[in-house]
PDB file of C-alpha atoms in Angstrom:
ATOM      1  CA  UNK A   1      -3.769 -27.149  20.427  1.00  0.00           C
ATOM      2  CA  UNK A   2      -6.864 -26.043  18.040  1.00  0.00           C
ATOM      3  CA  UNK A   3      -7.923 -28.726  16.109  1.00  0.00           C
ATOM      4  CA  UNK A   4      -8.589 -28.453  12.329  1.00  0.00           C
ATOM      5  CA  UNK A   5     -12.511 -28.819  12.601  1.00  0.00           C
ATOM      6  CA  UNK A   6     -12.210 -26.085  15.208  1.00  0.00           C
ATOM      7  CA  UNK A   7     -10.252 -23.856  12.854  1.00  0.00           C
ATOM      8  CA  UNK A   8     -12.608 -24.354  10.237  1.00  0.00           C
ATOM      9  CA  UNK A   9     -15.508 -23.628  12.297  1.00  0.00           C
ATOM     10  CA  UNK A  10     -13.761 -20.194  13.485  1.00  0.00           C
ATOM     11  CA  UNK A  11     -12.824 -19.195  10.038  1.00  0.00           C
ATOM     12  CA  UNK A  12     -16.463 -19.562   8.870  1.00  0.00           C
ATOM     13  CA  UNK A  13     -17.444 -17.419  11.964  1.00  0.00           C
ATOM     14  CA  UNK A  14     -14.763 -14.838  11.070  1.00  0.00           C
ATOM     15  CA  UNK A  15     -15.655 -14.871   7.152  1.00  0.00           C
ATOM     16  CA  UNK A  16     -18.991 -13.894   8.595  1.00  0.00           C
ATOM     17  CA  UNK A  17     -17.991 -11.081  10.584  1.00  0.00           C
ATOM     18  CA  UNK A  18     -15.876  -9.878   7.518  1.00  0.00           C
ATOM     19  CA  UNK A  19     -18.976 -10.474   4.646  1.00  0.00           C
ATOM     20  CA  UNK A  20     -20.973  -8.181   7.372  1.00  0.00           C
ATOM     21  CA  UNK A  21     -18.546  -5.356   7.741  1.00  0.00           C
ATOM     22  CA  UNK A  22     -20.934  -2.079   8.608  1.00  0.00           C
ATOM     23  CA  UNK A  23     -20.659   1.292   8.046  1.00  0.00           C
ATOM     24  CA  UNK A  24     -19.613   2.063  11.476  1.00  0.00           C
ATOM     25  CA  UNK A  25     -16.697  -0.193  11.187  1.00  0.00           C
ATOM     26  CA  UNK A  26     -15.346   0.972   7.790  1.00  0.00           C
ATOM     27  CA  UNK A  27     -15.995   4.723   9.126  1.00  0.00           C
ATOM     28  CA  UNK A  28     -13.328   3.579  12.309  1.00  0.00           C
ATOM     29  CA  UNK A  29     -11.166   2.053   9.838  1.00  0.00           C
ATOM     30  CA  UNK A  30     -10.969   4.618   7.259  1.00  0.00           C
ATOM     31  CA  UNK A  31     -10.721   7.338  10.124  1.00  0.00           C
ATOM     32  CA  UNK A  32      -7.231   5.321  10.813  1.00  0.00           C
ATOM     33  CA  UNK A  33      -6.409   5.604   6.845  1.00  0.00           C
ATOM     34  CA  UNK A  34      -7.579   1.736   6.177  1.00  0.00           C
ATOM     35  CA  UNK A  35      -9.769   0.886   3.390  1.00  0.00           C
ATOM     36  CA  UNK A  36     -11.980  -1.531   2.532  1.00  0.00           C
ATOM     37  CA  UNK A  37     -10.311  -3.487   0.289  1.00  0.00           C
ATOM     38  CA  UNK A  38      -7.236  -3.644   2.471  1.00  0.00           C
ATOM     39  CA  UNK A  39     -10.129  -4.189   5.437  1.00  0.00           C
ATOM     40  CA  UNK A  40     -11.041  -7.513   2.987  1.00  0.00           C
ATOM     41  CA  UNK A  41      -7.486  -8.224   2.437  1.00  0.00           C
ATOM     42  CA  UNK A  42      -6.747  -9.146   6.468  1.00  0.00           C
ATOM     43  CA  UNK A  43     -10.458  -9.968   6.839  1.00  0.00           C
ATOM     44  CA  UNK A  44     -11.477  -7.307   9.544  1.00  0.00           C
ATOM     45  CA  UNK A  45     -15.048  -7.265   9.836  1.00  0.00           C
ATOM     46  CA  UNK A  46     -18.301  -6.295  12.110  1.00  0.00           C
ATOM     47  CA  UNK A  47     -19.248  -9.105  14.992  1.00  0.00           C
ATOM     48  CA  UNK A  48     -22.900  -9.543  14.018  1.00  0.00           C
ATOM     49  CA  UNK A  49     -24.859 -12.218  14.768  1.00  0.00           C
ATOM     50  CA  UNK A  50     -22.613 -13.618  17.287  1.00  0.00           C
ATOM     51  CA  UNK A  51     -21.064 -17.014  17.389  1.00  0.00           C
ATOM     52  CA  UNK A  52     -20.670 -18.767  21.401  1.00  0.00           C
ATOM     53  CA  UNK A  53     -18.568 -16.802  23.519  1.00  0.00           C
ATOM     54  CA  UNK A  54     -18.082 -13.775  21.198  1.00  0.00           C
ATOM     55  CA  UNK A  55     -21.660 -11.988  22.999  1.00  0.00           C
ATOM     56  CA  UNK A  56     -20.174  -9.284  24.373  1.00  0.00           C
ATOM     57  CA  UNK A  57     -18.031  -8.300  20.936  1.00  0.00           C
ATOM     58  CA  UNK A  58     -21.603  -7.510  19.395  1.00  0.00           C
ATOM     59  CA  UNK A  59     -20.861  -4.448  16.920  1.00  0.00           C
ATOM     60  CA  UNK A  60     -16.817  -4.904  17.864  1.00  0.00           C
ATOM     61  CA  UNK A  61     -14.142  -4.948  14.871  1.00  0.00           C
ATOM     62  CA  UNK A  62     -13.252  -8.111  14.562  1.00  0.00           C
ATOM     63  CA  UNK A  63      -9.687  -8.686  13.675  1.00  0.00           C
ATOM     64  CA  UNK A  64      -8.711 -12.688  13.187  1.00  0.00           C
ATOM     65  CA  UNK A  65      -5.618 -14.249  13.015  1.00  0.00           C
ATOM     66  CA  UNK A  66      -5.228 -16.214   9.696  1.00  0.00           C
ATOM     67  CA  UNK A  67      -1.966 -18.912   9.212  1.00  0.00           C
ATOM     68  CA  UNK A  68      -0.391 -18.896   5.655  1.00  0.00           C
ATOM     69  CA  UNK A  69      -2.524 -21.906   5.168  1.00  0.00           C
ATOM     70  CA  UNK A  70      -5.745 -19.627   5.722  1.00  0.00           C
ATOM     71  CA  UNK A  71      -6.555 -21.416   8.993  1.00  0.00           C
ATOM     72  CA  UNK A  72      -8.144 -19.157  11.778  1.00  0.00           C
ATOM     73  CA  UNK A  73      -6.345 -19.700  14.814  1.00  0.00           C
ATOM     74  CA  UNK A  74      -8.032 -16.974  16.804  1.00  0.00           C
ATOM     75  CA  UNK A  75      -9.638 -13.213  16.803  1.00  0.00           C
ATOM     76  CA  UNK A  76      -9.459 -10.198  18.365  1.00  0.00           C
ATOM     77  CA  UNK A  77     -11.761  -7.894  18.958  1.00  0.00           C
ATOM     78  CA  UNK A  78     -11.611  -3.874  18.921  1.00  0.00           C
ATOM     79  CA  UNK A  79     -14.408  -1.901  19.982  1.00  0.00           C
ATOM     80  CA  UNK A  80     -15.440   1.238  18.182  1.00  0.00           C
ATOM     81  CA  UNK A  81     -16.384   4.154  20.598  1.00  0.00           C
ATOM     82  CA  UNK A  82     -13.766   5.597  23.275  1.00  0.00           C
ATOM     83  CA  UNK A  83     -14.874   2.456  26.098  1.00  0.00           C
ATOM     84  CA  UNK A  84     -12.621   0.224  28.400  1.00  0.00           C
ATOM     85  CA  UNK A  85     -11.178  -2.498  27.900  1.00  0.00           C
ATOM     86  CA  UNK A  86     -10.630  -1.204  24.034  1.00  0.00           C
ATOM     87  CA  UNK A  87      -9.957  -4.468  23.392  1.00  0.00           C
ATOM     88  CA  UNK A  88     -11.237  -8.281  23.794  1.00  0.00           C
ATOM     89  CA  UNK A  89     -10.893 -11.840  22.707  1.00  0.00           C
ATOM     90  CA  UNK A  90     -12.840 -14.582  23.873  1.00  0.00           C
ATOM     91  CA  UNK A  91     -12.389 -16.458  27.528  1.00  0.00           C
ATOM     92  CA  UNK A  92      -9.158 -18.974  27.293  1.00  0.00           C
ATOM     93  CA  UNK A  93      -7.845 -18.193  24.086  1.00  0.00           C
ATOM     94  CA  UNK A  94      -4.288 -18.417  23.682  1.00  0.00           C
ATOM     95  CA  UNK A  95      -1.680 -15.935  22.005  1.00  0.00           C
ATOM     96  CA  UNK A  96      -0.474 -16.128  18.426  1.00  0.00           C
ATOM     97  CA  UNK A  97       1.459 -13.894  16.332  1.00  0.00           C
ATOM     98  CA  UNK A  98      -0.551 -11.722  14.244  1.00  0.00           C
ATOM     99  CA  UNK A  99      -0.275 -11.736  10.653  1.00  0.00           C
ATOM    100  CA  UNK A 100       2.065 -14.835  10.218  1.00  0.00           C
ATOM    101  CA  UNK A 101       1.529 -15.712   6.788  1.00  0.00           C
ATOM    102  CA  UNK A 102       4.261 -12.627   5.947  1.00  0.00           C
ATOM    103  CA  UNK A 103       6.810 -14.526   7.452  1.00  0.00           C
ATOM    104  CA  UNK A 104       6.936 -16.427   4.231  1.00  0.00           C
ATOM    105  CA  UNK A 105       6.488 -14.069   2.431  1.00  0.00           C
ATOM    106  CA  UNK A 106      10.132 -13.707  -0.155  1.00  0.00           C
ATOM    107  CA  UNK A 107      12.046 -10.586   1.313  1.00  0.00           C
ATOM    108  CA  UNK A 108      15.051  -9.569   3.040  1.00  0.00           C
ATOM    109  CA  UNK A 109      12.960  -7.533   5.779  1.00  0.00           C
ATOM    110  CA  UNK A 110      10.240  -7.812   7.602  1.00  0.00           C
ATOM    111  CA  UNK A 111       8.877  -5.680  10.377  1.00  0.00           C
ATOM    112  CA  UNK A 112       7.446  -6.703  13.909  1.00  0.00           C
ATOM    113  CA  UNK A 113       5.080  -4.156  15.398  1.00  0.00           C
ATOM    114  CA  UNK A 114       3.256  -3.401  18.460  1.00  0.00           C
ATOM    115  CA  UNK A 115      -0.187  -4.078  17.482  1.00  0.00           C
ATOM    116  CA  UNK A 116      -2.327  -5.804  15.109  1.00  0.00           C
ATOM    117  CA  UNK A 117      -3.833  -3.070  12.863  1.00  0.00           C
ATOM    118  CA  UNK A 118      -0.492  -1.106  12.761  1.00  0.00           C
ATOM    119  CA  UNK A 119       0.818  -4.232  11.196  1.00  0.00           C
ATOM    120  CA  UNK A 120      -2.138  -4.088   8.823  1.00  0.00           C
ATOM    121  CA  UNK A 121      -1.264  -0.563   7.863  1.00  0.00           C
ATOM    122  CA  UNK A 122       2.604  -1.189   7.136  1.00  0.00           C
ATOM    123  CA  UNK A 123       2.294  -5.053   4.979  1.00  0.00           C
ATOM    124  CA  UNK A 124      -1.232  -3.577   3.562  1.00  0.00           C
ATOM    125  CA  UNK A 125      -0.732  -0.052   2.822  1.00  0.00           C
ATOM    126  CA  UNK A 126       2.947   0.142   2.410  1.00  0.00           C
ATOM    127  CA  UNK A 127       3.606  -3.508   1.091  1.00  0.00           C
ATOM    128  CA  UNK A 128       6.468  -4.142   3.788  1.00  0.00           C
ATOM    129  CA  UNK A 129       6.188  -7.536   5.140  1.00  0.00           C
ATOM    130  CA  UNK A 130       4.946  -7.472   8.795  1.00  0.00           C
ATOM    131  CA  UNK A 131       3.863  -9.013  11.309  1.00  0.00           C
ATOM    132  CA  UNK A 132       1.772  -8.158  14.999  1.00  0.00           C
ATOM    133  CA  UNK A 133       2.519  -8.669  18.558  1.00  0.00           C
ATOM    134  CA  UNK A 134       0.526  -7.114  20.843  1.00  0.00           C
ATOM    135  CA  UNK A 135       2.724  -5.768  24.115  1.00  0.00           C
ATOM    136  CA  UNK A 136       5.381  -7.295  25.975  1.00  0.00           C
ATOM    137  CA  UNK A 137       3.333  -9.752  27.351  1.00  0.00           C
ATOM    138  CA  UNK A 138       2.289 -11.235  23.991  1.00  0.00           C
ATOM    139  CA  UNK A 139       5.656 -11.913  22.656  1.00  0.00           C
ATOM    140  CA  UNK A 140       7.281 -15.440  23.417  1.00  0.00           C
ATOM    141  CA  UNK A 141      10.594 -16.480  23.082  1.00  0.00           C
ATOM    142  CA  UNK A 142      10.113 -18.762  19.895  1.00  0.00           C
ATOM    143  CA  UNK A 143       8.600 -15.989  17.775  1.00  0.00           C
ATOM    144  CA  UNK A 144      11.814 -15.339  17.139  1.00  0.00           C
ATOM    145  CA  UNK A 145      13.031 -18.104  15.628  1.00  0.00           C
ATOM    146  CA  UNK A 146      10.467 -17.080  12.738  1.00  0.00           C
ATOM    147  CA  UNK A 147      12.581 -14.298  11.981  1.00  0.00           C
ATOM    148  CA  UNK A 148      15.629 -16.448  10.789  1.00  0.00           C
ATOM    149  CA  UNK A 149      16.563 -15.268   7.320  1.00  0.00           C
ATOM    150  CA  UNK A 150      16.015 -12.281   6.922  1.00  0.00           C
ATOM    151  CA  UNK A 151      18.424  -9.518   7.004  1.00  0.00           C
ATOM    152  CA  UNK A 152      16.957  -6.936   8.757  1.00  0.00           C
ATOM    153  CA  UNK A 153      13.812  -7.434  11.136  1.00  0.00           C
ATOM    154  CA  UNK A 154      12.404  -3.822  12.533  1.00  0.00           C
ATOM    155  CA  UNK A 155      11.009  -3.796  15.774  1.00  0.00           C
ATOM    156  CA  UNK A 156       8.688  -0.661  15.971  1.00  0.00           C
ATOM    157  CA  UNK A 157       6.814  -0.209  19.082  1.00  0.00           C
ATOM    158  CA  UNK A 158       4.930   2.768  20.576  1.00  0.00           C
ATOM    159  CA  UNK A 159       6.465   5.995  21.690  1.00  0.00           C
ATOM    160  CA  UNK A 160       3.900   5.603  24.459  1.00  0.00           C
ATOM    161  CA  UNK A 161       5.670   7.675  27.161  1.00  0.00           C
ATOM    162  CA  UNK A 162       3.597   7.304  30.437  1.00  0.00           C
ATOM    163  CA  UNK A 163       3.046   9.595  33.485  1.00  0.00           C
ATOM    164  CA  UNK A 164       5.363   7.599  36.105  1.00  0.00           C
ATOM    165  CA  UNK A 165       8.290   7.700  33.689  1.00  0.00           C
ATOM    166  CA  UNK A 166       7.517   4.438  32.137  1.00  0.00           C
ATOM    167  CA  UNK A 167       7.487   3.220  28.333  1.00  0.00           C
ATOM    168  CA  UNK A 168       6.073   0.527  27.439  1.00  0.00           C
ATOM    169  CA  UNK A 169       6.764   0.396  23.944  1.00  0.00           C
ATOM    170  CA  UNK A 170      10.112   1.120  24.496  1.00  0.00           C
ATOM    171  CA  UNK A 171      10.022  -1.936  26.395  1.00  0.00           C
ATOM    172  CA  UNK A 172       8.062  -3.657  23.993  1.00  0.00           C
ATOM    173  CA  UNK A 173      10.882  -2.772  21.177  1.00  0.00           C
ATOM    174  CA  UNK A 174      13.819  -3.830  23.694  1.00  0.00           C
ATOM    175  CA  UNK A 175      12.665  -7.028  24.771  1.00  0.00           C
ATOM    176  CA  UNK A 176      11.614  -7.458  21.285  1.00  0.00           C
ATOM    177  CA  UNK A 177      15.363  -6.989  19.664  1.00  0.00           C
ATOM    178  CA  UNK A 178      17.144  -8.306  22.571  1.00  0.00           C
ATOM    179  CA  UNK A 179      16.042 -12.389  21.042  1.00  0.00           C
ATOM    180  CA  UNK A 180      15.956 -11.196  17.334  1.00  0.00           C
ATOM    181  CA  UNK A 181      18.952 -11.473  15.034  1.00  0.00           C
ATOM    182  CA  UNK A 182      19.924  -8.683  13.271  1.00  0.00           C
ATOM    183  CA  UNK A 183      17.449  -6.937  15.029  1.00  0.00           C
ATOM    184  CA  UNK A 184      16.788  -2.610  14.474  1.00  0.00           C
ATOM    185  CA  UNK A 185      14.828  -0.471  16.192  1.00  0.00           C
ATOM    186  CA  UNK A 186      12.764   1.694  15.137  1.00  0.00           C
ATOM    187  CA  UNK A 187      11.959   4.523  16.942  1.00  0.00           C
ATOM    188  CA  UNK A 188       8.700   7.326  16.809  1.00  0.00           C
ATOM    189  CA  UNK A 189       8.064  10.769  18.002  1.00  0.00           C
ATOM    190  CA  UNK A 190       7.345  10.889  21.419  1.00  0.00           C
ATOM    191  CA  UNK A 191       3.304   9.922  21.690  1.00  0.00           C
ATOM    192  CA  UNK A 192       2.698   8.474  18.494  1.00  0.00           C
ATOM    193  CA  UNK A 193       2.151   4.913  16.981  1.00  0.00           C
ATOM    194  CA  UNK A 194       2.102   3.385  13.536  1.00  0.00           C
ATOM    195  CA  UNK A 195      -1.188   4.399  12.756  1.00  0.00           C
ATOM    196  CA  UNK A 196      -0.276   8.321  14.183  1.00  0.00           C
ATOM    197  CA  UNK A 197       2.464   8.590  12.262  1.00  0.00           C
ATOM    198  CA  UNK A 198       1.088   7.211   9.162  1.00  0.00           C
ATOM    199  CA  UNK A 199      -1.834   9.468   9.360  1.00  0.00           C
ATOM    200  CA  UNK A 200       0.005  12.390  10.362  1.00  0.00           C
ATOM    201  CA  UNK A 201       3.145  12.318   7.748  1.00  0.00           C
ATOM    202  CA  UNK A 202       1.608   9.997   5.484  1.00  0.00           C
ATOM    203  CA  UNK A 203       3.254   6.678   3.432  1.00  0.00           C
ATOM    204  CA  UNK A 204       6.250   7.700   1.856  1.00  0.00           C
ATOM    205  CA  UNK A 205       7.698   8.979   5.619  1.00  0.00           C
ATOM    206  CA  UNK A 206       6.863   6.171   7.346  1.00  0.00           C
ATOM    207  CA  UNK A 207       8.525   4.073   4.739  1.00  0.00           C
ATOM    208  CA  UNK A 208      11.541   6.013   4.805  1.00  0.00           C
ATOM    209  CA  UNK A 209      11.451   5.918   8.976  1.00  0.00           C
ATOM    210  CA  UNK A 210      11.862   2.275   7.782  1.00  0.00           C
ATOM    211  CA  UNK A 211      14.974   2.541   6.289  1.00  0.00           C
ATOM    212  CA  UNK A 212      13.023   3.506   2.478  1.00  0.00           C
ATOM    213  CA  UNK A 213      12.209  -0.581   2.385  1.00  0.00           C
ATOM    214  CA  UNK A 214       9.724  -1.662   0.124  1.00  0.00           C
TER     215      UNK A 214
END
């Protein structure tokens, strides 16, 4: 378990990364319709200067994972041009839920998606309570006992249909539901994502996709 002086040192790193957001970042965050003052609102930022272990991430988006007592438990990292892996976190980190401070958030819905910054876009843009897991593999069993109370949780995962038949988002959104009490689906046009749809038919679809929630 992270200890609090380790949290603390991680959320000055990541307040760093987010007071040195560049132009390059903001130009990949507005090109997927997020702004800079929802950017400052989840703290995404530029890895400059890099802290221990984050060397590689130089120039990355950072994307951290804050508690809803504004601890840093961990960060992501995205980078920026069209390279593999597109994503990264540092050596031995373990897996949180992204976005957990909208759990407590007073509502009778929230929605779990497949990805941090698709989570961004639906609790930032739209002002729907949500939450991040990215894949299958990230999710764990007592996530869903977070989800206790509200009436309707939407599970919306990529409608990432793959050459050998297989989907993992629809797998994502089944394994997802299967441990989540009144639990809905949510399903996308074949190829698309959060951020596709969101860019493509803007916010008033995607919040009606959601049932018209606000």
């Amino acid at each position: 378990m992270q200890s609090n002086e380790q949290s603390k040192l991680l959320l000055e790193v990541v307040t760093r990364y987010s007071q040195s957001i560049d132009e390059a970042t903001l130009g990949y965050l507005e090109g997927r319709g997020i702004s800079k003052q929802v950017a400052d609102q989840f703290m995404l930022g530029t890895v400059v200067d890099p802290a221990p272990g984050h060397e590689q991430f130089e120039g990355w988006l950072s994307i951290p994972y804050i508690t809803a007592l504004g601890m840093a438990v961990s960060v992501k990292f995205r980078r920026l041009d069209d390279g593999k892996p597109k994503y990264g976190q540092p050596t031995g980190q373990k897996l949180h839920l992204y976005n957990v401070a909208d759990v407590a958030v007073d509502s009778s819905h929230i929605v779990v998606t497949e990805g941090e910054l698709d989570a961004v876009i639906i609790s930032g843009i739209l002002g729907i309570p949500a939450v991040g897991v990215p894949g299958v593999a990230a999710w764990k069993p007592y996530y869903a006992k977070l989800m206790t109370g509200f009436d309707t949780v939407y599970v919306v995962g990529d409608n990432d249909l793959k050459e050998d038949g297989t989907n993992p988002g629809a797998e994502f959104s089944k394994r997802v539901a299967s441990e989540i009490i009144n639990s809905h689906i949510v399903q996308l046009p074949l190829g698309m994502d959060i951020n596709e749809f969101y860019l493509q038919h803007g916010p008033t679809e995607l919040s009606t996709l959601l049932g018209g929630v606000k």
